[in-house]
Structures are given as structure tokens and as C-alpha cells.
mmCIF file of C-alpha atoms and ligand atoms in Angstrom:
data_model
loop_
_atom_site.group_PDB
_atom_site.id
_atom_site.type_symbol
_atom_site.label_atom_id
_atom_site.label_comp_id
_atom_site.label_asym_id
_atom_site.label_seq_id
_atom_site.Cartn_x
_atom_site.Cartn_y
_atom_site.Cartn_z
ATOM 1 C CA MET A 1253 38.432 -13.883 -12.748
ATOM 2 C CA GLU A 1254 39.859 -10.404 -12.745
ATOM 3 C CA LEU A 1255 39.387 -7.751 -10.069
ATOM 4 C CA LEU A 1256 38.393 -4.301 -11.293
ATOM 5 C CA ARG A 1257 38.452 -1.426 -8.834
ATOM 6 C CA THR A 1258 37.823 1.691 -10.900
ATOM 7 C CA ILE A 1259 35.103 2.711 -13.335
ATOM 8 C CA ALA A 1260 37.798 3.397 -15.942
ATOM 9 C CA GLU A 1261 39.082 -0.193 -15.604
ATOM 10 C CA LEU A 1262 35.538 -1.562 -15.851
ATOM 11 C CA GLN A 1263 34.764 0.512 -18.942
ATOM 12 C CA GLN A 1264 38.035 -0.427 -20.622
ATOM 13 C CA ARG A 1265 37.654 -4.183 -19.995
ATOM 14 C CA VAL A 1266 34.017 -4.224 -21.094
ATOM 15 C CA ARG A 1267 34.752 -2.212 -24.255
ATOM 16 C CA GLN A 1268 37.529 -4.668 -25.132
ATOM 17 C CA GLN A 1269 35.156 -7.610 -24.789
ATOM 18 C CA GLN A 1270 32.438 -5.825 -26.790
ATOM 19 C CA ALA A 1271 34.978 -5.095 -29.523
ATOM 20 C CA ARG A 1272 35.598 -8.857 -29.683
ATOM 21 C CA GLY A 1273 31.865 -9.315 -30.157
ATOM 22 C CA LEU A 1274 31.178 -10.782 -26.713
ATOM 23 C CA SER A 1275 27.857 -10.240 -24.947
ATOM 24 C CA ILE A 1276 28.069 -8.655 -21.506
ATOM 25 C CA GLY A 1277 26.140 -9.687 -18.380
ATOM 26 C CA LEU A 1278 26.053 -7.643 -15.170
ATOM 27 C CA VAL A 1279 25.081 -8.945 -11.731
ATOM 28 C CA PRO A 1280 24.852 -6.085 -9.198
ATOM 29 C CA THR A 1281 25.305 -7.177 -5.550
ATOM 30 C CA MET A 1282 26.279 -5.815 -2.167
ATOM 31 C CA GLY A 1283 28.460 -8.857 -1.467
ATOM 32 C CA ALA A 1284 28.087 -11.329 1.423
ATOM 33 C CA LEU A 1285 27.235 -13.648 -1.427
ATOM 34 C CA HIS A 1286 25.004 -16.692 -0.893
ATOM 35 C CA ALA A 1287 23.196 -19.225 -3.078
ATOM 36 C CA GLY A 1288 20.666 -16.561 -4.191
ATOM 37 C CA HIS A 1289 23.456 -14.457 -5.670
ATOM 38 C CA ALA A 1290 25.053 -17.629 -7.062
ATOM 39 C CA SER A 1291 21.878 -18.378 -9.017
ATOM 40 C CA LEU A 1292 22.041 -14.929 -10.641
ATOM 41 C CA ILE A 1293 25.717 -15.348 -11.562
ATOM 42 C CA ARG A 1294 25.022 -18.816 -12.988
ATOM 43 C CA ALA A 1295 22.135 -17.473 -15.087
ATOM 44 C CA ALA A 1296 24.368 -14.662 -16.374
ATOM 45 C CA ALA A 1297 27.209 -17.075 -17.179
ATOM 46 C CA LYS A 1298 24.783 -19.275 -19.125
ATOM 47 C CA ASP A 1299 23.416 -16.372 -21.222
ATOM 48 C CA CYS A 1300 26.396 -14.044 -21.580
ATOM 49 C CA GLU A 1301 29.984 -14.372 -22.739
ATOM 50 C CA TYR A 1302 31.575 -11.901 -20.285
ATOM 51 C CA VAL A 1303 30.037 -11.643 -16.823
ATOM 52 C CA VAL A 1304 30.752 -8.797 -14.423
ATOM 53 C CA VAL A 1305 29.638 -9.176 -10.817
ATOM 54 C CA SER A 1306 29.642 -5.876 -8.967
ATOM 55 C CA LEU A 1307 30.201 -5.898 -5.245
ATOM 56 C CA PHE A 1308 29.436 -2.549 -3.658
ATOM 57 C CA VAL A 1309 27.722 -1.800 -0.360
ATOM 58 C CA ASN A 1310 25.947 1.289 -1.600
ATOM 59 C CA PRO A 1311 25.710 3.921 1.142
ATOM 60 C CA THR A 1312 22.982 5.958 -0.572
ATOM 61 C CA GLN A 1313 20.420 3.163 -0.283
ATOM 62 C CA PHE A 1314 20.760 2.923 3.494
ATOM 63 C CA GLY A 1315 18.818 5.226 5.814
ATOM 64 C CA PRO A 1316 20.688 7.087 8.582
ATOM 65 C CA ASN A 1317 19.601 4.546 11.221
ATOM 66 C CA GLU A 1318 20.085 1.474 9.053
ATOM 67 C CA ASP A 1319 22.834 -1.134 8.992
ATOM 68 C CA PHE A 1320 25.341 0.301 6.470
ATOM 69 C CA ALA A 1321 28.290 0.127 8.914
ATOM 70 C CA LYS A 1322 27.553 -3.399 10.109
ATOM 71 C CA TYR A 1323 26.345 -4.840 6.768
ATOM 72 C CA PRO A 1324 28.109 -8.245 6.432
ATOM 73 C CA ARG A 1325 31.288 -8.155 4.361
ATOM 74 C CA SER A 1326 33.111 -11.318 3.244
ATOM 75 C CA PHE A 1327 35.377 -10.354 0.377
ATOM 76 C CA ALA A 1328 37.560 -13.483 0.128
ATOM 77 C CA ALA A 1329 34.585 -15.874 0.179
ATOM 78 C CA ASP A 1330 32.730 -13.638 -2.317
ATOM 79 C CA CYS A 1331 35.670 -13.810 -4.763
ATOM 80 C CA GLU A 1332 35.696 -17.583 -4.502
ATOM 81 C CA LEU A 1333 31.930 -17.924 -5.033
ATOM 82 C CA ALA A 1334 31.799 -15.481 -7.951
ATOM 83 C CA ALA A 1335 34.708 -17.194 -9.728
ATOM 84 C CA LYS A 1336 33.242 -20.657 -9.134
ATOM 85 C CA GLU A 1337 29.854 -19.646 -10.567
ATOM 86 C CA GLY A 1338 31.415 -18.282 -13.743
ATOM 87 C CA ALA A 1339 32.056 -14.557 -13.218
ATOM 88 C CA ASP A 1340 34.776 -13.156 -15.496
ATOM 89 C CA ALA A 1341 35.278 -9.976 -13.493
ATOM 90 C CA LEU A 1342 34.477 -8.708 -10.018
ATOM 91 C CA PHE A 1343 33.981 -4.934 -9.870
ATOM 92 C CA THR A 1344 34.636 -3.708 -6.330
ATOM 93 C CA PRO A 1345 34.828 0.096 -6.326
ATOM 94 C CA ALA A 1346 35.521 2.241 -3.260
ATOM 95 C CA VAL A 1347 32.714 4.556 -2.141
ATOM 96 C CA GLU A 1348 34.723 7.575 -3.415
ATOM 97 C CA GLU A 1349 34.979 5.937 -6.837
ATOM 98 C CA MET A 1350 31.195 5.641 -7.179
ATOM 99 C CA TYR A 1351 30.458 8.953 -5.433
ATOM 100 C CA PRO A 1352 33.413 11.275 -6.073
ATOM 101 C CA GLU A 1353 33.628 14.639 -4.337
ATOM 102 C CA GLY A 1354 30.838 16.840 -5.648
ATOM 103 C CA ALA A 1355 28.634 14.021 -6.980
ATOM 104 C CA ALA A 1356 25.228 15.702 -7.210
ATOM 105 C CA THR A 1357 23.186 13.651 -9.656
ATOM 106 C CA PHE A 1358 20.540 11.226 -8.418
ATOM 107 C CA VAL A 1359 17.976 9.144 -10.279
ATOM 108 C CA GLU A 1360 14.494 8.716 -8.855
ATOM 109 C CA VAL A 1361 11.480 6.854 -10.185
ATOM 110 C CA GLU A 1362 8.607 8.974 -8.921
ATOM 111 C CA GLY A 1363 5.634 7.275 -7.288
ATOM 112 C CA LEU A 1364 6.889 3.703 -7.472
ATOM 113 C CA SER A 1365 9.835 4.590 -5.221
ATOM 114 C CA ASN A 1366 7.477 5.407 -2.354
ATOM 115 C CA ARG A 1367 5.622 2.098 -2.392
ATOM 116 C CA LEU A 1368 6.287 -1.075 -0.350
ATOM 117 C CA ASP A 1369 9.918 -0.966 0.866
ATOM 118 C CA GLY A 1370 10.130 2.615 -0.373
ATOM 119 C CA ALA A 1371 7.366 3.614 2.048
ATOM 120 C CA SER A 1372 9.184 2.268 5.100
ATOM 121 C CA ARG A 1373 12.692 3.102 3.865
ATOM 122 C CA PRO A 1374 12.510 6.680 2.518
ATOM 123 C CA GLY A 1375 15.250 7.354 -0.016
ATOM 124 C CA HIS A 1376 16.116 3.649 -0.359
ATOM 125 C CA PHE A 1377 15.038 3.256 -3.980
ATOM 126 C CA ARG A 1378 16.600 6.601 -4.927
ATOM 127 C CA GLY A 1379 19.909 5.120 -3.779
ATOM 128 C CA VAL A 1380 19.261 1.886 -5.676
ATOM 129 C CA THR A 1381 18.249 3.561 -8.936
ATOM 130 C CA THR A 1382 21.193 5.956 -8.729
ATOM 131 C CA VAL A 1383 23.791 3.242 -8.240
ATOM 132 C CA VAL A 1384 22.225 0.899 -10.817
ATOM 133 C CA THR A 1385 22.167 3.772 -13.330
ATOM 134 C CA LYS A 1386 25.882 4.319 -12.739
ATOM 135 C CA LEU A 1387 26.618 0.598 -13.162
ATOM 136 C CA LEU A 1388 24.525 0.343 -16.330
ATOM 137 C CA ALA A 1389 26.091 3.501 -17.760
ATOM 138 C CA ALA A 1390 29.614 2.256 -17.041
ATOM 139 C CA ALA A 1391 29.210 -1.382 -18.122
ATOM 140 C CA GLN A 1392 26.507 -1.011 -20.801
ATOM 141 C CA PRO A 1393 25.612 -4.685 -20.385
ATOM 142 C CA ASP A 1394 23.354 -6.602 -22.754
ATOM 143 C CA ARG A 1395 21.612 -8.107 -19.718
ATOM 144 C CA ALA A 1396 21.488 -7.302 -16.013
ATOM 145 C CA TYR A 1397 20.380 -9.898 -13.450
ATOM 146 C CA PHE A 1398 18.218 -9.239 -10.398
ATOM 147 C CA GLY A 1399 16.369 -11.453 -7.900
ATOM 148 C CA GLN A 1400 12.615 -11.603 -7.493
ATOM 149 C CA LYS A 1401 13.440 -11.660 -3.757
ATOM 150 C CA ASP A 1402 13.524 -7.839 -4.028
ATOM 151 C CA ALA A 1403 10.303 -7.639 -6.022
ATOM 152 C CA ALA A 1404 9.599 -3.940 -5.468
ATOM 153 C CA GLN A 1405 13.163 -3.175 -6.564
ATOM 154 C CA VAL A 1406 12.500 -5.131 -9.754
ATOM 155 C CA ALA A 1407 9.392 -3.010 -10.470
ATOM 156 C CA VAL A 1408 11.312 0.231 -9.872
ATOM 157 C CA LEU A 1409 14.265 -0.862 -12.038
ATOM 158 C CA ARG A 1410 12.051 -2.102 -14.859
ATOM 159 C CA ARG A 1411 10.361 1.298 -14.968
ATOM 160 C CA MET A 1412 13.683 3.128 -14.754
ATOM 161 C CA THR A 1413 15.372 1.202 -17.572
ATOM 162 C CA ARG A 1414 12.312 1.749 -19.753
ATOM 163 C CA ASP A 1415 12.010 5.465 -18.922
ATOM 164 C CA LEU A 1416 15.731 6.146 -19.420
ATOM 165 C CA CYS A 1417 15.990 4.114 -22.642
ATOM 166 C CA PHE A 1418 18.665 1.754 -21.358
ATOM 167 C CA GLY A 1419 19.159 -0.938 -23.950
ATOM 168 C CA THR A 1420 19.860 -3.478 -21.199
ATOM 169 C CA GLU A 1421 17.466 -6.401 -20.763
ATOM 170 C CA LEU A 1422 16.557 -7.037 -17.118
ATOM 171 C CA VAL A 1423 16.514 -10.726 -16.230
ATOM 172 C CA VAL A 1424 14.630 -11.615 -13.049
ATOM 173 C CA CYS A 1425 15.631 -14.847 -11.291
ATOM 174 C CA PRO A 1426 13.439 -16.831 -8.859
ATOM 175 C CA ILE A 1427 13.814 -16.599 -5.080
ATOM 176 C CA VAL A 1428 16.325 -19.088 -3.686
ATOM 177 C CA ARG A 1429 15.261 -20.453 -0.300
ATOM 178 C CA ASP A 1430 16.858 -22.412 2.496
ATOM 179 C CA VAL A 1431 15.593 -25.994 2.940
ATOM 180 C CA ASP A 1432 13.079 -24.796 5.568
ATOM 181 C CA GLY A 1433 11.647 -22.154 3.214
ATOM 182 C CA LEU A 1434 13.373 -19.008 4.507
ATOM 183 C CA ALA A 1435 14.331 -16.770 1.579
ATOM 184 C CA LEU A 1436 18.123 -16.438 1.521
ATOM 185 C CA SER A 1437 19.356 -12.978 2.437
ATOM 186 C CA SER A 1438 22.727 -11.546 3.421
ATOM 187 C CA ARG A 1439 20.923 -10.191 6.494
ATOM 188 C CA ASN A 1440 19.961 -13.683 7.727
ATOM 189 C CA VAL A 1441 23.348 -13.813 9.492
ATOM 190 C CA TYR A 1442 21.995 -11.225 11.946
ATOM 191 C CA LEU A 1443 19.341 -13.678 13.207
ATOM 192 C CA THR A 1444 19.764 -15.546 16.496
ATOM 193 C CA ALA A 1445 18.714 -19.218 16.517
ATOM 194 C CA ASP A 1446 15.300 -18.231 17.961
ATOM 195 C CA GLU A 1447 14.813 -15.403 15.469
ATOM 196 C CA ARG A 1448 15.738 -17.767 12.648
ATOM 197 C CA LYS A 1449 12.730 -19.924 13.622
ATOM 198 C CA GLN A 1450 10.466 -16.873 14.012
ATOM 199 C CA ALA A 1451 11.516 -15.667 10.571
ATOM 200 C CA LEU A 1452 9.896 -18.719 8.995
ATOM 201 C CA ALA A 1453 6.542 -16.987 9.543
ATOM 202 C CA LEU A 1454 7.219 -14.925 6.396
ATOM 203 C CA SER A 1455 7.610 -17.852 3.995
ATOM 204 C CA ARG A 1456 4.724 -19.619 5.768
ATOM 205 C CA ALA A 1457 2.468 -16.627 5.071
ATOM 206 C CA VAL A 1458 3.601 -16.606 1.432
ATOM 207 C CA ARG A 1459 2.831 -20.319 1.079
ATOM 208 C CA ARG A 1460 -0.615 -19.894 2.689
ATOM 209 C CA VAL A 1461 -1.525 -17.154 0.226
ATOM 210 C CA GLU A 1462 -0.229 -19.203 -2.720
ATOM 211 C CA ALA A 1463 -2.282 -22.201 -1.543
ATOM 212 C CA LEU A 1464 -5.457 -20.112 -1.190
ATOM 213 C CA VAL A 1465 -5.033 -18.678 -4.670
ATOM 214 C CA ALA A 1466 -4.411 -22.182 -6.028
ATOM 215 C CA HIS A 1467 -7.765 -23.148 -4.513
ATOM 216 C CA GLY A 1468 -9.510 -20.310 -6.323
ATOM 217 C CA GLU A 1469 -9.568 -17.537 -3.699
ATOM 218 C CA ARG A 1470 -8.845 -14.199 -5.423
ATOM 219 C CA LYS A 1471 -10.162 -11.533 -3.043
ATOM 220 C CA ALA A 1472 -7.388 -9.344 -1.637
ATOM 221 C CA GLU A 1473 -9.364 -8.849 1.562
ATOM 222 C CA VAL A 1474 -9.390 -12.591 2.278
ATOM 223 C CA LEU A 1475 -5.818 -13.226 1.120
ATOM 224 C CA LEU A 1476 -4.389 -10.357 3.179
ATOM 225 C CA ALA A 1477 -6.404 -11.275 6.291
ATOM 226 C CA THR A 1478 -5.105 -14.837 6.041
ATOM 227 C CA ALA A 1479 -1.534 -13.622 5.646
ATOM 228 C CA ARG A 1480 -1.853 -11.256 8.619
ATOM 229 C CA ALA A 1481 -3.347 -13.998 10.788
ATOM 230 C CA SER A 1482 -0.567 -16.349 9.771
ATOM 231 C CA LEU A 1483 2.086 -13.736 10.660
ATOM 232 C CA ALA A 1484 0.320 -12.845 13.935
ATOM 233 C CA ALA A 1485 0.779 -16.457 15.073
ATOM 234 C CA GLU A 1486 4.420 -15.494 15.594
ATOM 235 C CA PRO A 1487 4.167 -12.856 18.371
ATOM 236 C CA ASN A 1488 7.812 -11.794 18.181
ATOM 237 C CA LEU A 1489 7.468 -10.608 14.635
ATOM 238 C CA LYS A 1490 6.452 -7.043 13.771
ATOM 239 C CA ILE A 1491 4.735 -6.572 10.420
ATOM 240 C CA ASP A 1492 6.077 -3.739 8.250
ATOM 241 C CA TYR A 1493 3.741 -4.338 5.306
ATOM 242 C CA VAL A 1494 1.533 -7.064 3.863
ATOM 243 C CA GLU A 1495 0.344 -6.174 0.373
ATOM 244 C CA LEU A 1496 -1.264 -7.493 -2.751
ATOM 245 C CA VAL A 1497 -0.236 -5.253 -5.643
ATOM 246 C CA ASN A 1498 0.097 -5.040 -9.381
ATOM 247 C CA TRP A 1499 3.783 -5.938 -9.862
ATOM 248 C CA ALA A 1500 4.296 -3.289 -12.547
ATOM 249 C CA THR A 1501 2.740 -0.326 -10.686
ATOM 250 C CA LEU A 1502 3.017 -1.538 -7.070
ATOM 251 C CA GLU A 1503 -0.544 -0.228 -6.608
ATOM 252 C CA PRO A 1504 -2.841 -2.319 -4.376
ATOM 253 C CA VAL A 1505 -5.352 -4.556 -6.136
ATOM 254 C CA LYS A 1506 -8.707 -5.801 -4.862
ATOM 255 C CA VAL A 1507 -8.577 -9.075 -6.771
ATOM 256 C CA ALA A 1508 -5.553 -11.271 -7.513
ATOM 257 C CA GLU A 1509 -5.037 -11.757 -11.230
ATOM 258 C CA ALA A 1510 -2.167 -12.551 -13.592
ATOM 259 C CA GLY A 1511 0.867 -10.478 -12.580
ATOM 260 C CA THR A 1512 -0.333 -9.806 -9.041
ATOM 261 C CA LEU A 1513 2.403 -9.727 -6.419
ATOM 262 C CA PHE A 1514 1.888 -10.746 -2.815
ATOM 263 C CA ALA A 1515 4.647 -9.123 -0.747
ATOM 264 C CA VAL A 1516 5.474 -9.039 2.934
ATOM 265 C CA ALA A 1517 8.067 -7.278 5.079
ATOM 266 C CA ALA A 1518 8.497 -7.806 8.804
ATOM 267 C CA TRP A 1519 10.907 -7.124 11.629
ATOM 268 C CA VAL A 1520 12.313 -10.086 13.513
ATOM 269 C CA GLY A 1521 14.148 -8.467 16.411
ATOM 270 C CA GLU A 1522 16.403 -5.830 14.841
ATOM 271 C CA THR A 1523 16.344 -7.465 11.405
ATOM 272 C CA ARG A 1524 13.954 -6.488 8.638
ATOM 273 C CA LEU A 1525 13.135 -9.357 6.272
ATOM 274 C CA ILE A 1526 11.094 -9.515 3.069
ATOM 275 C CA ASP A 1527 9.434 -12.245 1.035
ATOM 276 C CA ASN A 1528 6.961 -12.469 -1.830
ATOM 277 C CA ALA A 1529 5.344 -14.552 -4.522
ATOM 278 C CA VAL A 1530 3.687 -13.794 -7.817
ATOM 279 C CA VAL A 1531 0.121 -15.089 -7.447
ATOM 280 C CA GLY A 1532 -2.922 -15.024 -9.670
HETATM 281 P P1 AMP B 2823 21.926 -7.779 -2.525
HETATM 282 O O1 AMP B 2823 23.363 -8.184 -2.468
HETATM 283 O O2 AMP B 2823 21.143 -8.206 -1.320
HETATM 284 O O3 AMP B 2823 21.741 -6.343 -2.914
HETATM 285 O O4 AMP B 2823 21.305 -8.630 -3.707
HETATM 286 C C1 AMP B 2823 21.867 -8.623 -4.989
HETATM 287 C C2 AMP B 2823 20.917 -9.313 -5.925
HETATM 288 O O5 AMP B 2823 20.716 -10.666 -5.487
HETATM 289 C C3 AMP B 2823 19.534 -8.644 -5.958
HETATM 290 O O6 AMP B 2823 19.071 -8.599 -7.293
HETATM 291 C C4 AMP B 2823 18.705 -9.564 -5.109
HETATM 292 O O7 AMP B 2823 17.321 -9.547 -5.439
HETATM 293 C C5 AMP B 2823 19.329 -10.912 -5.418
HETATM 294 N N1 AMP B 2823 19.012 -11.850 -4.353
HETATM 295 C C6 AMP B 2823 19.187 -11.678 -3.022
HETATM 296 N N2 AMP B 2823 18.698 -12.731 -2.334
HETATM 297 C C7 AMP B 2823 18.191 -13.591 -3.244
HETATM 298 C C8 AMP B 2823 17.533 -14.866 -3.173
HETATM 299 N N3 AMP B 2823 17.289 -15.462 -2.013
HETATM 300 N N4 AMP B 2823 17.145 -15.442 -4.321
HETATM 301 C C9 AMP B 2823 17.366 -14.845 -5.527
HETATM 302 N N5 AMP B 2823 17.990 -13.656 -5.669
HETATM 303 C C10 AMP B 2823 18.397 -13.039 -4.545
#
């Protein structure tokens, strides 16, 4: 696996591979890689002949009071995991490489960017869509891999790639969970042992809603009330949002149907966690 640090290096390597007729896969990450990221890299390695994993803690998607400075960083372990899962290149640019002096162009998906996580993290999706645009423009991959774990992000990026005519196919991979059900996240390392147990309330709420839908309950009112009650059983958890939405528009729905997304975000101590399931 080769290390690429500049956009010029990335472009040159990818163009060489494309000239040889190889298909290109891109897996954007912020590092602190875990089995969720590994599943994306594996999927890319299965589908594509040259796989680039990007590792960039993107400052523009963090709010001023968020955890950019303390976001977990584990470069050596990330290199090992990416190589083991089949990455051909690891793109690890410096902040100044991605945002050189005078960078003034941002990409924003209007409307969608203010829903779910975008409502509680103003500017977050603008940062995501800007950095993903830069990565797609530089690497021009055939396919780019994202996790359903960040379901609102998937909706925003699907709309963006359609609106901006990117030829890249977005591949969405299922949520990878710990044995106890907690969705894997780089931020789970922030949790104390007690918080780790409290955090299970999110996946429990997701499972309850899935079970209700499986038994024929479709009314948002009932599904959301059940989810809220389930989360309220854990007093140390603070709900950010509990929503039933159309996954494409992120608009609330009254009745769960095909393509409906149940999504939850909550604070456990200082850590904000998310979880979701496609129901209906
Ligand atoms: P991040 O490094 O947190 O920005 O995540 C990079 C990519 O990995 C995103 O597309 C995430 O949705 C995906 N991802 C993170 N956690 C998981 C997980 N538990 N299961 C599947 N994909 C994940």
C-alpha cells in the first residue's frame, strides 16, 4: 500500500491506474479506523481494482465547540488495517493541502443539510459535502463507499452527486455493530465503562422500532413514542433527535413505508452518538 500526501500525487497515481484500465474505488474516512471502516474497504477491494482510502480529519465539518482537536488519531494502526483489508493507497493530506490559503469555495446541499444531524450541527454537512467534492474531483473514482451508520450524510451525498453530475456510484454499506449491538464509531473511545452501557439505549431503541414495524405497526406517532420511551429508560442519556423520515428527502413521514428511515441521535455524557435503521 502506498502513502499519498498531496492531491497532485493522488491524481497522478489514479490517472496511471485508469490509463491501465483499472476501476477506482474511494473510501473516505477520518481515520481511527475500526471494523465499520474495514467493511467499507473490503467492499471496495471486492468491487474495484485500485482502492484509495482517504484519511483526513476534516476541520470544516466540526463546529467551533466540537471535538476536532481531540478527535482520535491512530495513524500506524490505520495504515495496518487499511493495508490488511485491501487498500492500494492511503491518501493522508495535511489540512493546508485540502484547504490552501485563500480557499473560498464551499458546496452545500440546500434544505437537506439542515435536517437531522444538520439541524443540531450547523455547517456540518457543508463541511462534509465540500471535502467529499474535493475528494471526488481529485480521484474521480468509479465508486465511493459510505456507511449507512451516517444515514443523513448518505442522503445529502446522494443528492449532491446527482445534482453535480458526478459519475461516481455511491455504495452504501450496512452498519457494523459491536457484539452487544452498539454501532461502531471512532467516538466510542470517549465513553467511560458506565457510558458504554448507557449508550446501548440507542441500538435498543432501534431494535424496538424494527420489531414493532415487523409486527405491522406503521404509525410514526406510535413508533416514535416507543423509541422515546425506550431511550427515556436510560436517564443519563440526552436525546438530540428521534425521527422517522423519508431517507431521500429527510422529511418526516406519518407512516412508515418502503425507504423510511428511523434515526436517533443522543448525548451520552459529552459524547454524541447516532444510530438508525431502514424500516418499512
Ligand atoms: P468516519 O471516519 O467516522 O467519517 O467514517 C467514514 C465512513 O465509515 C463513513 O462513510 C461512515 O458512515 C462509515 N462508518 C463509520 N462507522 C461505521 C459502522 N459502524 N458501520 C459501517 N460504516 C461505518
